[in-house]
CSV table of C-alpha atoms and ligand atoms in Angstrom, one decimal:
chain,number,residue,atom,x,y,z
M,1,UNK,CA,113.8,-79.7,32.8
M,2,UNK,CA,113.6,-75.9,33.7
M,3,UNK,CA,115.9,-74.6,36.5
M,4,UNK,CA,115.8,-71.2,38.2
M,5,UNK,CA,119.3,-70.0,39.1
M,6,UNK,CA,119.4,-67.2,41.6
M,7,UNK,CA,122.7,-65.3,41.6
M,8,UNK,CA,123.5,-67.0,38.3
M,9,UNK,CA,125.7,-64.1,37.0
M,10,UNK,CA,128.2,-64.6,39.8
M,11,UNK,CA,131.3,-66.7,40.1
M,12,UNK,CA,129.9,-70.1,41.1
M,13,UNK,CA,126.6,-69.5,39.5
M,14,UNK,CA,127.9,-68.7,36.0
M,15,UNK,CA,130.0,-71.9,36.1
M,16,UNK,CA,127.0,-73.9,37.1
M,17,UNK,CA,124.9,-72.4,34.4
M,18,UNK,CA,127.4,-73.8,31.8
M,19,UNK,CA,127.2,-77.3,33.3
M,20,UNK,CA,123.3,-77.1,33.4
M,21,UNK,CA,123.1,-76.0,29.8
M,22,UNK,CA,125.6,-78.6,28.6
M,23,UNK,CA,123.5,-81.1,30.5
M,24,UNK,CA,120.5,-80.2,28.4
M,25,UNK,CA,118.6,-78.3,31.1
M,26,UNK,CA,116.7,-75.0,30.4
M,27,UNK,CA,118.1,-72.2,32.5
M,28,UNK,CA,116.5,-69.0,33.8
M,29,UNK,CA,118.8,-66.7,35.7
M,30,UNK,CA,117.9,-64.0,38.1
M,31,UNK,CA,120.5,-61.7,39.6
M,32,UNK,CA,120.5,-58.0,40.8
M,33,UNK,CA,124.0,-57.6,39.5
M,34,UNK,CA,125.2,-56.2,42.9
M,35,UNK,CA,128.3,-58.3,42.6
M,36,UNK,CA,128.4,-59.4,39.0
M,37,UNK,CA,127.9,-58.3,35.4
M,38,UNK,CA,125.6,-59.5,32.6
M,39,UNK,CA,128.8,-60.0,30.5
M,40,UNK,CA,129.4,-63.4,32.4
M,41,UNK,CA,126.0,-64.7,31.2
M,42,UNK,CA,126.9,-63.7,27.6
M,43,UNK,CA,130.0,-65.8,27.9
M,44,UNK,CA,128.2,-68.6,29.5
M,45,UNK,CA,126.1,-68.8,26.3
M,46,UNK,CA,129.1,-68.7,24.1
M,47,UNK,CA,130.8,-71.6,26.0
M,48,UNK,CA,127.8,-73.8,26.0
M,49,UNK,CA,126.4,-72.8,22.7
M,50,UNK,CA,123.0,-72.6,24.2
M,51,UNK,CA,120.7,-69.7,25.2
M,52,UNK,CA,119.5,-68.9,28.7
M,53,UNK,CA,117.0,-66.4,29.9
M,54,UNK,CA,118.1,-63.5,32.2
M,55,UNK,CA,116.1,-61.2,34.4
M,56,UNK,CA,117.6,-58.4,36.5
M,57,UNK,CA,115.6,-59.1,39.6
M,58,UNK,CA,116.3,-58.6,43.2
M,59,UNK,CA,115.2,-61.3,45.6
M,60,UNK,CA,113.9,-58.5,47.9
M,61,UNK,CA,111.4,-57.5,45.2
M,62,UNK,CA,108.7,-60.0,46.0
M,63,UNK,CA,106.3,-58.8,43.2
M,64,UNK,CA,108.9,-59.5,40.5
M,65,UNK,CA,109.5,-63.0,41.8
M,66,UNK,CA,105.8,-63.8,41.8
M,67,UNK,CA,105.5,-62.5,38.2
M,68,UNK,CA,108.5,-64.7,37.2
M,69,UNK,CA,107.0,-67.8,38.8
M,70,UNK,CA,103.6,-67.1,37.1
M,71,UNK,CA,105.4,-67.1,33.7
M,72,UNK,CA,107.5,-70.2,34.3
M,73,UNK,CA,107.0,-73.7,35.6
M,74,UNK,CA,110.3,-74.5,37.3
M,75,UNK,CA,111.4,-78.0,38.3
M,76,UNK,CA,113.9,-76.7,40.8
M,77,UNK,CA,115.7,-73.6,42.1
M,78,UNK,CA,119.5,-73.3,42.7
M,79,UNK,CA,119.9,-70.5,45.1
M,80,UNK,CA,123.3,-68.8,44.9
M,81,UNK,CA,122.2,-65.1,45.4
M,82,UNK,CA,123.7,-63.6,48.4
M,83,UNK,CA,126.3,-61.3,49.8
M,84,UNK,CA,129.5,-63.1,50.8
M,85,UNK,CA,132.3,-60.8,52.1
M,86,UNK,CA,133.0,-61.7,55.7
M,87,UNK,CA,134.7,-58.4,56.7
M,88,UNK,CA,131.8,-56.3,55.1
M,89,UNK,CA,129.3,-58.4,56.9
M,90,UNK,CA,130.8,-57.3,60.2
M,91,UNK,CA,130.5,-53.6,59.1
M,92,UNK,CA,127.0,-53.8,57.8
M,93,UNK,CA,125.3,-56.8,59.4
M,94,UNK,CA,121.7,-55.7,58.9
M,95,UNK,CA,122.3,-55.5,55.1
M,96,UNK,CA,123.6,-59.0,55.2
M,97,UNK,CA,120.7,-60.3,57.2
M,98,UNK,CA,118.1,-58.5,55.1
M,99,UNK,CA,119.7,-59.5,51.8
M,100,UNK,CA,120.5,-63.1,52.5
M,101,UNK,CA,117.9,-64.1,54.9
M,102,UNK,CA,114.9,-62.0,53.8
M,103,UNK,CA,115.8,-62.7,50.2
M,104,UNK,CA,115.7,-66.5,50.9
M,105,UNK,CA,112.4,-66.2,52.7
M,106,UNK,CA,110.9,-64.3,49.8
M,107,UNK,CA,112.2,-66.9,47.4
M,108,UNK,CA,110.8,-69.8,49.4
M,109,UNK,CA,107.5,-68.2,49.9
M,110,UNK,CA,107.1,-67.6,46.2
M,111,UNK,CA,108.2,-71.1,45.5
M,112,UNK,CA,105.6,-72.5,47.9
M,113,UNK,CA,102.9,-70.4,46.3
M,114,UNK,CA,103.7,-71.9,43.0
M,115,UNK,CA,104.2,-75.5,44.2
M,116,UNK,CA,108.0,-75.5,43.4
M,117,UNK,CA,109.5,-77.3,46.4
M,118,UNK,CA,113.1,-78.3,45.3
M,119,UNK,CA,115.9,-75.9,46.3
M,120,UNK,CA,119.6,-76.4,46.2
M,121,UNK,CA,121.2,-73.9,48.6
M,122,UNK,CA,124.8,-72.6,48.6
M,123,UNK,CA,126.0,-73.2,52.1
M,124,UNK,CA,129.6,-72.9,53.3
M,125,UNK,CA,132.2,-74.7,55.3
M,126,UNK,CA,132.0,-71.6,57.5
M,127,UNK,CA,129.1,-73.2,59.3
M,128,UNK,CA,131.5,-75.6,61.0
M,129,UNK,CA,133.1,-72.6,62.9
M,130,UNK,CA,136.4,-73.7,64.2
M,131,UNK,CA,136.3,-77.5,63.8
M,132,UNK,CA,137.9,-79.7,66.5
M,133,UNK,CA,139.4,-82.0,64.1
M,134,UNK,CA,139.8,-82.6,60.4
M,135,UNK,CA,138.5,-83.9,58.0
M,136,UNK,CA,135.1,-82.5,58.6
M,137,UNK,CA,132.0,-84.6,58.2
M,138,UNK,CA,128.5,-83.3,57.8
M,139,UNK,CA,127.7,-84.4,61.4
M,140,UNK,CA,130.2,-82.1,62.9
M,141,UNK,CA,128.7,-79.4,65.3
M,142,UNK,CA,127.9,-76.1,63.7
M,143,UNK,CA,128.8,-72.6,64.7
M,144,UNK,CA,129.2,-69.1,63.3
M,145,UNK,CA,131.6,-66.3,64.1
M,146,UNK,CA,130.5,-63.4,61.9
M,147,UNK,CA,127.2,-62.2,60.4
M,148,UNK,CA,128.0,-63.7,57.0
M,149,UNK,CA,128.5,-67.2,58.6
M,150,UNK,CA,125.3,-66.6,60.7
M,151,UNK,CA,123.2,-66.0,57.5
M,152,UNK,CA,124.4,-69.3,56.1
M,153,UNK,CA,123.6,-71.2,59.4
M,154,UNK,CA,120.3,-69.4,59.9
M,155,UNK,CA,119.2,-70.2,56.3
M,156,UNK,CA,120.1,-73.8,56.8
M,157,UNK,CA,117.8,-73.8,59.9
M,158,UNK,CA,115.0,-72.0,58.2
M,159,UNK,CA,115.1,-74.5,55.4
M,160,UNK,CA,115.0,-77.4,57.9
M,161,UNK,CA,112.0,-75.8,59.6
M,162,UNK,CA,110.3,-75.4,56.2
M,163,UNK,CA,110.7,-79.1,55.5
M,164,UNK,CA,109.4,-80.0,59.0
M,165,UNK,CA,106.3,-77.9,58.3
M,166,UNK,CA,105.8,-79.5,54.9
M,167,UNK,CA,107.4,-82.8,54.0
M,168,UNK,CA,106.9,-82.3,50.3
M,169,UNK,CA,110.0,-80.0,50.2
M,170,UNK,CA,113.2,-81.3,48.8
M,171,UNK,CA,116.1,-79.3,50.2
M,172,UNK,CA,119.7,-79.8,49.3
M,173,UNK,CA,122.3,-78.0,51.5
M,174,UNK,CA,125.7,-78.0,49.7
M,175,UNK,CA,128.5,-76.8,52.0
M,176,UNK,CA,131.3,-75.5,49.8
M,177,UNK,CA,134.8,-75.6,50.9
M,178,UNK,CA,137.2,-73.1,49.1
M,179,UNK,CA,136.1,-72.6,45.5
M,180,UNK,CA,138.9,-71.4,43.1
M,181,UNK,CA,139.8,-71.8,39.4
M,182,UNK,CA,137.9,-70.9,36.4
M,183,UNK,CA,136.4,-72.4,33.2
M,184,UNK,CA,139.0,-74.0,30.8
M,185,UNK,CA,138.0,-71.6,28.1
M,186,UNK,CA,139.4,-68.6,30.1
M,187,UNK,CA,136.1,-66.8,29.3
M,188,UNK,CA,134.5,-66.9,32.7
M,189,UNK,CA,136.2,-66.7,36.3
M,190,UNK,CA,136.1,-64.9,39.6
M,191,UNK,CA,135.9,-61.2,39.3
M,192,UNK,CA,136.0,-59.6,42.7
M,193,UNK,CA,135.1,-56.0,43.0
M,194,UNK,CA,137.9,-54.0,44.7
M,195,UNK,CA,140.7,-55.6,46.8
M,196,UNK,CA,140.2,-59.3,46.8
M,197,UNK,CA,139.5,-60.9,50.3
M,198,UNK,CA,140.3,-64.4,49.4
M,199,UNK,CA,143.7,-66.0,48.7
M,200,UNK,CA,143.5,-67.2,45.2
M,201,UNK,CA,142.2,-64.0,43.5
M,202,UNK,CA,144.8,-62.1,45.5
M,203,UNK,CA,147.6,-64.4,44.3
M,204,UNK,CA,146.4,-64.1,40.7
M,205,UNK,CA,146.3,-60.3,40.8
M,206,UNK,CA,149.8,-60.2,42.1
M,207,UNK,CA,150.9,-62.5,39.3
M,208,UNK,CA,149.3,-60.3,36.6
M,209,UNK,CA,150.9,-57.2,38.2
M,210,UNK,CA,147.8,-55.5,39.5
M,211,UNK,CA,148.8,-55.9,43.1
M,212,UNK,CA,152.4,-55.6,44.4
M,213,UNK,CA,152.5,-58.3,47.0
M,214,UNK,CA,150.5,-60.8,48.9
M,215,UNK,CA,150.2,-60.6,52.7
M,216,UNK,CA,150.4,-64.1,54.2
M,217,UNK,CA,148.2,-64.0,57.3
M,218,UNK,CA,150.3,-65.8,59.9
M,219,UNK,CA,153.0,-68.5,59.8
M,220,UNK,CA,152.6,-69.7,63.4
M,221,UNK,CA,149.6,-71.9,63.1
M,222,UNK,CA,150.0,-75.6,64.1
M,223,UNK,CA,150.2,-76.7,60.5
M,224,UNK,CA,153.2,-78.3,58.7
M,225,UNK,CA,154.6,-75.0,57.4
M,226,UNK,CA,152.8,-72.7,59.9
M,227,UNK,CA,150.4,-71.2,57.3
M,228,UNK,CA,146.7,-71.8,57.1
M,229,UNK,CA,145.5,-74.9,55.4
M,230,UNK,CA,142.3,-75.1,53.3
M,231,UNK,CA,140.5,-77.4,51.0
M,232,UNK,CA,140.6,-75.6,47.6
M,233,UNK,CA,138.1,-77.0,45.2
M,234,UNK,CA,137.9,-76.3,41.4
M,235,UNK,CA,134.8,-74.3,40.6
M,236,UNK,CA,133.9,-76.7,37.8
M,237,UNK,CA,133.9,-79.6,40.1
M,238,UNK,CA,131.8,-77.6,42.4
M,239,UNK,CA,129.4,-76.7,39.5
M,240,UNK,CA,129.1,-80.4,38.6
M,241,UNK,CA,128.1,-81.1,42.2
M,242,UNK,CA,125.0,-79.1,41.6
M,243,UNK,CA,124.0,-80.9,38.5
M,244,UNK,CA,124.6,-84.3,40.3
M,245,UNK,CA,122.5,-83.1,43.1
M,246,UNK,CA,119.6,-82.5,40.8
M,247,UNK,CA,120.3,-85.8,38.9
M,248,UNK,CA,120.1,-87.9,42.1
M,249,UNK,CA,117.7,-86.0,44.2
M,250,UNK,CA,115.1,-84.4,42.0
M,251,UNK,CA,111.7,-86.1,42.7
M,252,UNK,CA,112.8,-87.0,46.2
M,253,UNK,CA,111.9,-85.2,49.5
M,254,UNK,CA,113.8,-84.4,52.7
M,255,UNK,CA,116.8,-82.4,53.8
M,256,UNK,CA,120.1,-83.5,52.3
M,257,UNK,CA,123.4,-82.0,53.4
M,258,UNK,CA,126.7,-82.6,51.6
M,259,UNK,CA,130.2,-81.3,51.9
M,260,UNK,CA,131.8,-80.4,48.6
M,261,UNK,CA,135.5,-80.4,48.9
M,262,UNK,CA,138.4,-82.5,47.7
M,263,UNK,CA,139.3,-83.9,51.1
M,264,UNK,CA,142.9,-82.5,50.9
M,265,UNK,CA,144.3,-79.4,52.4
M,266,UNK,CA,146.9,-77.1,51.0
M,267,UNK,CA,148.7,-74.4,52.9
M,268,UNK,CA,149.1,-70.8,51.8
M,269,UNK,CA,152.8,-71.4,50.9
M,270,UNK,CA,152.0,-74.5,49.0
M,271,UNK,CA,149.4,-72.5,47.0
M,272,UNK,CA,151.8,-69.8,46.2
M,273,UNK,CA,154.4,-72.4,45.0
M,274,UNK,CA,151.8,-74.2,42.8
M,275,UNK,CA,150.7,-71.0,41.2
M,276,UNK,CA,154.2,-69.9,40.5
M,277,UNK,CA,154.9,-73.3,38.9
M,278,UNK,CA,152.1,-73.2,36.5
M,279,UNK,CA,152.1,-69.5,35.7
M,280,UNK,CA,155.8,-69.0,35.5
M,281,UNK,CA,155.3,-65.8,37.5
M,282,UNK,CA,156.9,-64.9,40.8
M,283,UNK,CA,154.5,-64.1,43.6
M,284,UNK,CA,156.0,-61.5,46.0
M,285,UNK,CA,154.7,-62.1,49.5
M,286,UNK,CA,155.3,-60.9,53.1
M,287,UNK,CA,154.3,-62.7,56.3
M,288,UNK,CA,152.1,-60.5,58.4
M,289,UNK,CA,149.9,-61.0,61.5
M,290,UNK,CA,147.1,-63.6,61.5
M,291,UNK,CA,143.8,-62.3,60.2
M,292,UNK,CA,141.3,-62.2,63.1
M,293,UNK,CA,138.7,-65.0,62.9
M,294,UNK,CA,140.9,-67.3,60.8
M,295,UNK,CA,141.2,-70.9,61.7
M,296,UNK,CA,144.4,-73.1,61.3
M,297,UNK,CA,143.1,-75.9,59.2
M,298,UNK,CA,140.0,-76.9,57.4
M,299,UNK,CA,139.3,-79.7,54.9
M,300,UNK,CA,136.4,-81.8,54.0
M,301,UNK,CA,135.3,-85.4,54.3
M,302,UNK,CA,133.2,-85.7,51.2
M,303,UNK,CA,132.5,-89.4,51.3
M,304,UNK,CA,128.8,-88.8,51.7
M,305,UNK,CA,128.7,-86.9,48.3
M,306,UNK,CA,130.6,-89.7,46.7
M,307,UNK,CA,128.2,-92.4,48.0
M,308,UNK,CA,124.9,-90.6,47.5
M,309,UNK,CA,125.6,-88.2,44.5
M,310,UNK,CA,128.3,-90.2,42.8
M,311,UNK,CA,130.3,-87.0,43.0
M,312,UNK,CA,134.0,-86.5,43.5
M,313,UNK,CA,136.4,-83.8,42.4
M,314,UNK,CA,138.6,-84.5,39.3
M,315,UNK,CA,140.6,-81.3,39.0
M,316,UNK,CA,143.9,-81.0,41.0
M,317,UNK,CA,145.8,-78.1,42.3
M,318,UNK,CA,147.8,-77.6,39.1
M,319,UNK,CA,144.6,-77.4,37.1
M,320,UNK,CA,143.1,-74.9,39.7
M,321,UNK,CA,146.0,-72.7,39.3
M,322,UNK,CA,146.4,-73.0,35.5
M,323,UNK,CA,142.8,-72.2,35.0
M,324,UNK,CA,142.9,-69.3,37.3
M,325,UNK,CA,145.9,-68.0,35.6
M,326,UNK,CA,144.4,-68.3,32.1
M,327,UNK,CA,141.3,-66.4,33.2
M,328,UNK,CA,143.3,-63.7,35.0
M,329,UNK,CA,145.9,-63.2,32.3
M,330,UNK,CA,143.2,-63.1,29.5
M,331,UNK,CA,141.0,-60.8,31.5
M,332,UNK,CA,143.3,-58.7,33.7
M,333,UNK,CA,140.3,-56.3,34.5
M,334,UNK,CA,137.8,-59.1,34.8
M,335,UNK,CA,134.6,-58.5,32.8
M,336,UNK,CA,135.2,-54.8,32.3
X,401,NAD,P1,129.1,-64.0,43.8
X,401,NAD,O1,129.0,-62.7,44.5
X,401,NAD,O2,129.9,-64.0,42.6
X,401,NAD,O3,127.6,-64.4,43.3
X,401,NAD,C1,126.5,-64.1,44.0
X,401,NAD,C2,125.5,-63.4,43.1
X,401,NAD,O4,124.3,-63.1,43.8
X,401,NAD,C3,126.0,-62.1,42.5
X,401,NAD,O5,126.0,-62.1,41.2
X,401,NAD,C4,125.1,-61.0,43.1
X,401,NAD,O6,124.9,-60.0,42.2
X,401,NAD,C5,123.8,-61.8,43.3
X,401,NAD,N1,122.9,-61.3,44.4
X,401,NAD,C6,123.3,-60.9,45.6
X,401,NAD,N2,122.2,-60.5,46.3
X,401,NAD,C7,121.1,-60.6,45.5
X,401,NAD,C8,119.8,-60.3,45.6
X,401,NAD,N3,119.2,-59.8,46.7
X,401,NAD,N4,119.0,-60.6,44.5
X,401,NAD,C9,119.5,-61.1,43.4
X,401,NAD,N5,120.8,-61.3,43.2
X,401,NAD,C10,121.6,-61.1,44.3
X,401,NAD,O7,129.4,-65.2,44.8
X,401,NAD,P2,129.8,-66.7,44.6
X,401,NAD,O8,131.2,-66.8,45.0
X,401,NAD,O9,129.4,-67.1,43.2
X,401,NAD,O10,128.9,-67.3,45.6
X,401,NAD,C11,127.7,-67.9,45.4
X,401,NAD,C12,127.0,-68.4,46.7
X,401,NAD,O11,127.9,-69.3,47.3
X,401,NAD,C13,126.8,-67.3,47.8
X,401,NAD,O12,125.6,-67.5,48.4
X,401,NAD,C14,128.0,-67.5,48.7
X,401,NAD,O13,127.7,-67.1,50.0
X,401,NAD,C15,128.2,-69.1,48.6
X,401,NAD,N6,129.5,-69.5,48.9
X,401,NAD,C16,130.6,-68.9,48.3
X,401,NAD,C17,131.9,-69.3,48.6
X,401,NAD,C18,133.1,-68.7,47.8
X,401,NAD,O14,134.1,-68.8,48.4
X,401,NAD,N7,133.0,-68.1,46.7
X,401,NAD,C19,132.1,-70.3,49.6
X,401,NAD,C20,131.0,-70.8,50.2
X,401,NAD,C21,129.7,-70.4,49.9
X,402,UD1,C1,136.8,-67.5,53.5
X,402,UD1,C2,135.8,-66.8,54.3
X,402,UD1,C3,134.8,-67.9,54.7
X,402,UD1,C4,134.3,-68.7,53.5
X,402,UD1,C5,135.5,-69.2,52.8
X,402,UD1,C6,135.1,-70.0,51.6
X,402,UD1,C7,136.9,-65.0,55.5
X,402,UD1,C8,137.5,-64.4,56.8
X,402,UD1,N1,136.4,-66.2,55.5
X,402,UD1,O1,137.6,-68.3,54.3
X,402,UD1,O2,133.7,-67.3,55.5
X,402,UD1,O3,133.4,-69.6,53.9
X,402,UD1,O4,136.3,-68.2,52.4
X,402,UD1,O5,135.1,-69.3,50.5
X,402,UD1,O6,137.0,-64.3,54.4
X,402,UD1,N2,145.2,-65.7,53.2
X,402,UD1,C9,146.3,-65.0,53.2
X,402,UD1,N3,146.4,-63.8,52.6
X,402,UD1,C10,145.3,-63.2,51.9
X,402,UD1,C11,144.1,-63.9,51.9
X,402,UD1,C12,144.0,-65.2,52.5
X,402,UD1,O7,147.4,-65.4,53.8
X,402,UD1,O8,145.4,-62.2,51.4
X,402,UD1,C13,145.1,-67.0,53.8
X,402,UD1,C14,144.0,-67.1,55.0
X,402,UD1,O9,144.6,-66.7,56.2
X,402,UD1,C15,143.7,-68.6,54.9
X,402,UD1,C16,143.8,-68.9,53.4
X,402,UD1,O10,144.7,-67.9,52.9
X,402,UD1,O11,144.5,-69.4,55.6
X,402,UD1,C17,142.5,-68.9,52.6
X,402,UD1,O12,141.9,-67.7,52.9
X,402,UD1,P1,140.6,-67.3,52.1
X,402,UD1,O13,140.7,-67.5,50.7
X,402,UD1,O14,140.1,-66.0,52.6
X,402,UD1,O15,139.5,-68.3,52.6
X,402,UD1,P2,139.0,-68.7,54.1
X,402,UD1,O16,139.8,-68.0,55.1
X,402,UD1,O17,139.0,-70.2,54.2
């Protein structure tokens, strides 16, 4: 089976490539390396002991996509490629809409031309906006509060329209909660460019001494300790969710939507404590104002993925922290 992975050099894509290769699948990666480096793919091949094919292609370059699809008969596409920084998306919304939405349209048009009609799309819990209650099921109403979130929501809608226009499509929308952690080997992990936006890479860079202290965004939320609660999911569990989606859904048609989360929320202070415990490092932090746009609490009901994909998470919070720490301490400057 041959799988095209867009954005495969990135954080979640590289971990998914390892799982696909270990599952015996042939993998072709395209990535424009806007937020990643080819080194991650070298390490993916070291870990799995199997080769993959890489092409530096931008999804906006339609002609290159066409050429790629002429050369390969893909069974499915896993579509990770996209820009993902919420704050940046507010500053440069048109770049986000062009890259994420136009990129996806180019991809789908090329797929249709070559009769490849199975796509697994990286969606996000951000499409639930501010949920009225937790845990969140797939039926909850959707909303978006920033351009990044809107690209996810619009792409979901575009893919649903595509299916409605042609019932031969097989569309899997995976709504990720908060991916953290790294591969056990310590060879691949999250390598944010510049100052991290997300909690876990920030904590690990404080732990390794690259950053002085963490700002905790608010301790006056209506949560047990007042800090924000999220559903952190180990990136390897998330990667396995993609393989299970292909295992269960390849050959079917329809639009299939799944939450991928653990079903358990942890607060910022609990994350700090867990990280300190496994790393033995002290995490200096300071309570500051809330970050605009943040919600109090968010965690998944992933029962549907368990029932239909036979998928559930197996890695707990200690493992998420230990694996993040191994990656960060062995690669203090990421892939550089
Ligand atoms: P990432 O930035 O590490 O990976 C995305 C990859 O896509 C990068 O390697 C980047 O170079 C590539 N890319 C971007 N635009 C491209 C284009 N036009 N053509 C070709 N390649 C392009 O991000 P990630 O954390 O691995 O996220 C993967 C996907 O999952 C993204 O779509 C993201 O929005 C989504 N997602 C991520 C999270 C998260 O917290 N990490 C949560 C929910 C959803
Ligand atoms: C972020 C994205 C969201 C995306 C989600 C999943 C933003 C605003 N939102 O959400 O679109 O779908 O990741 O990857 O970026 N925190 C701190 N200090 C920090 C960083 C974070 O206290 O330096 C807190 C936040 O307030 C939050 C928690 O840690 O309570 C997690 O934050 P983060 O990792 O950024 O994820 P989300 O806010 O869930």
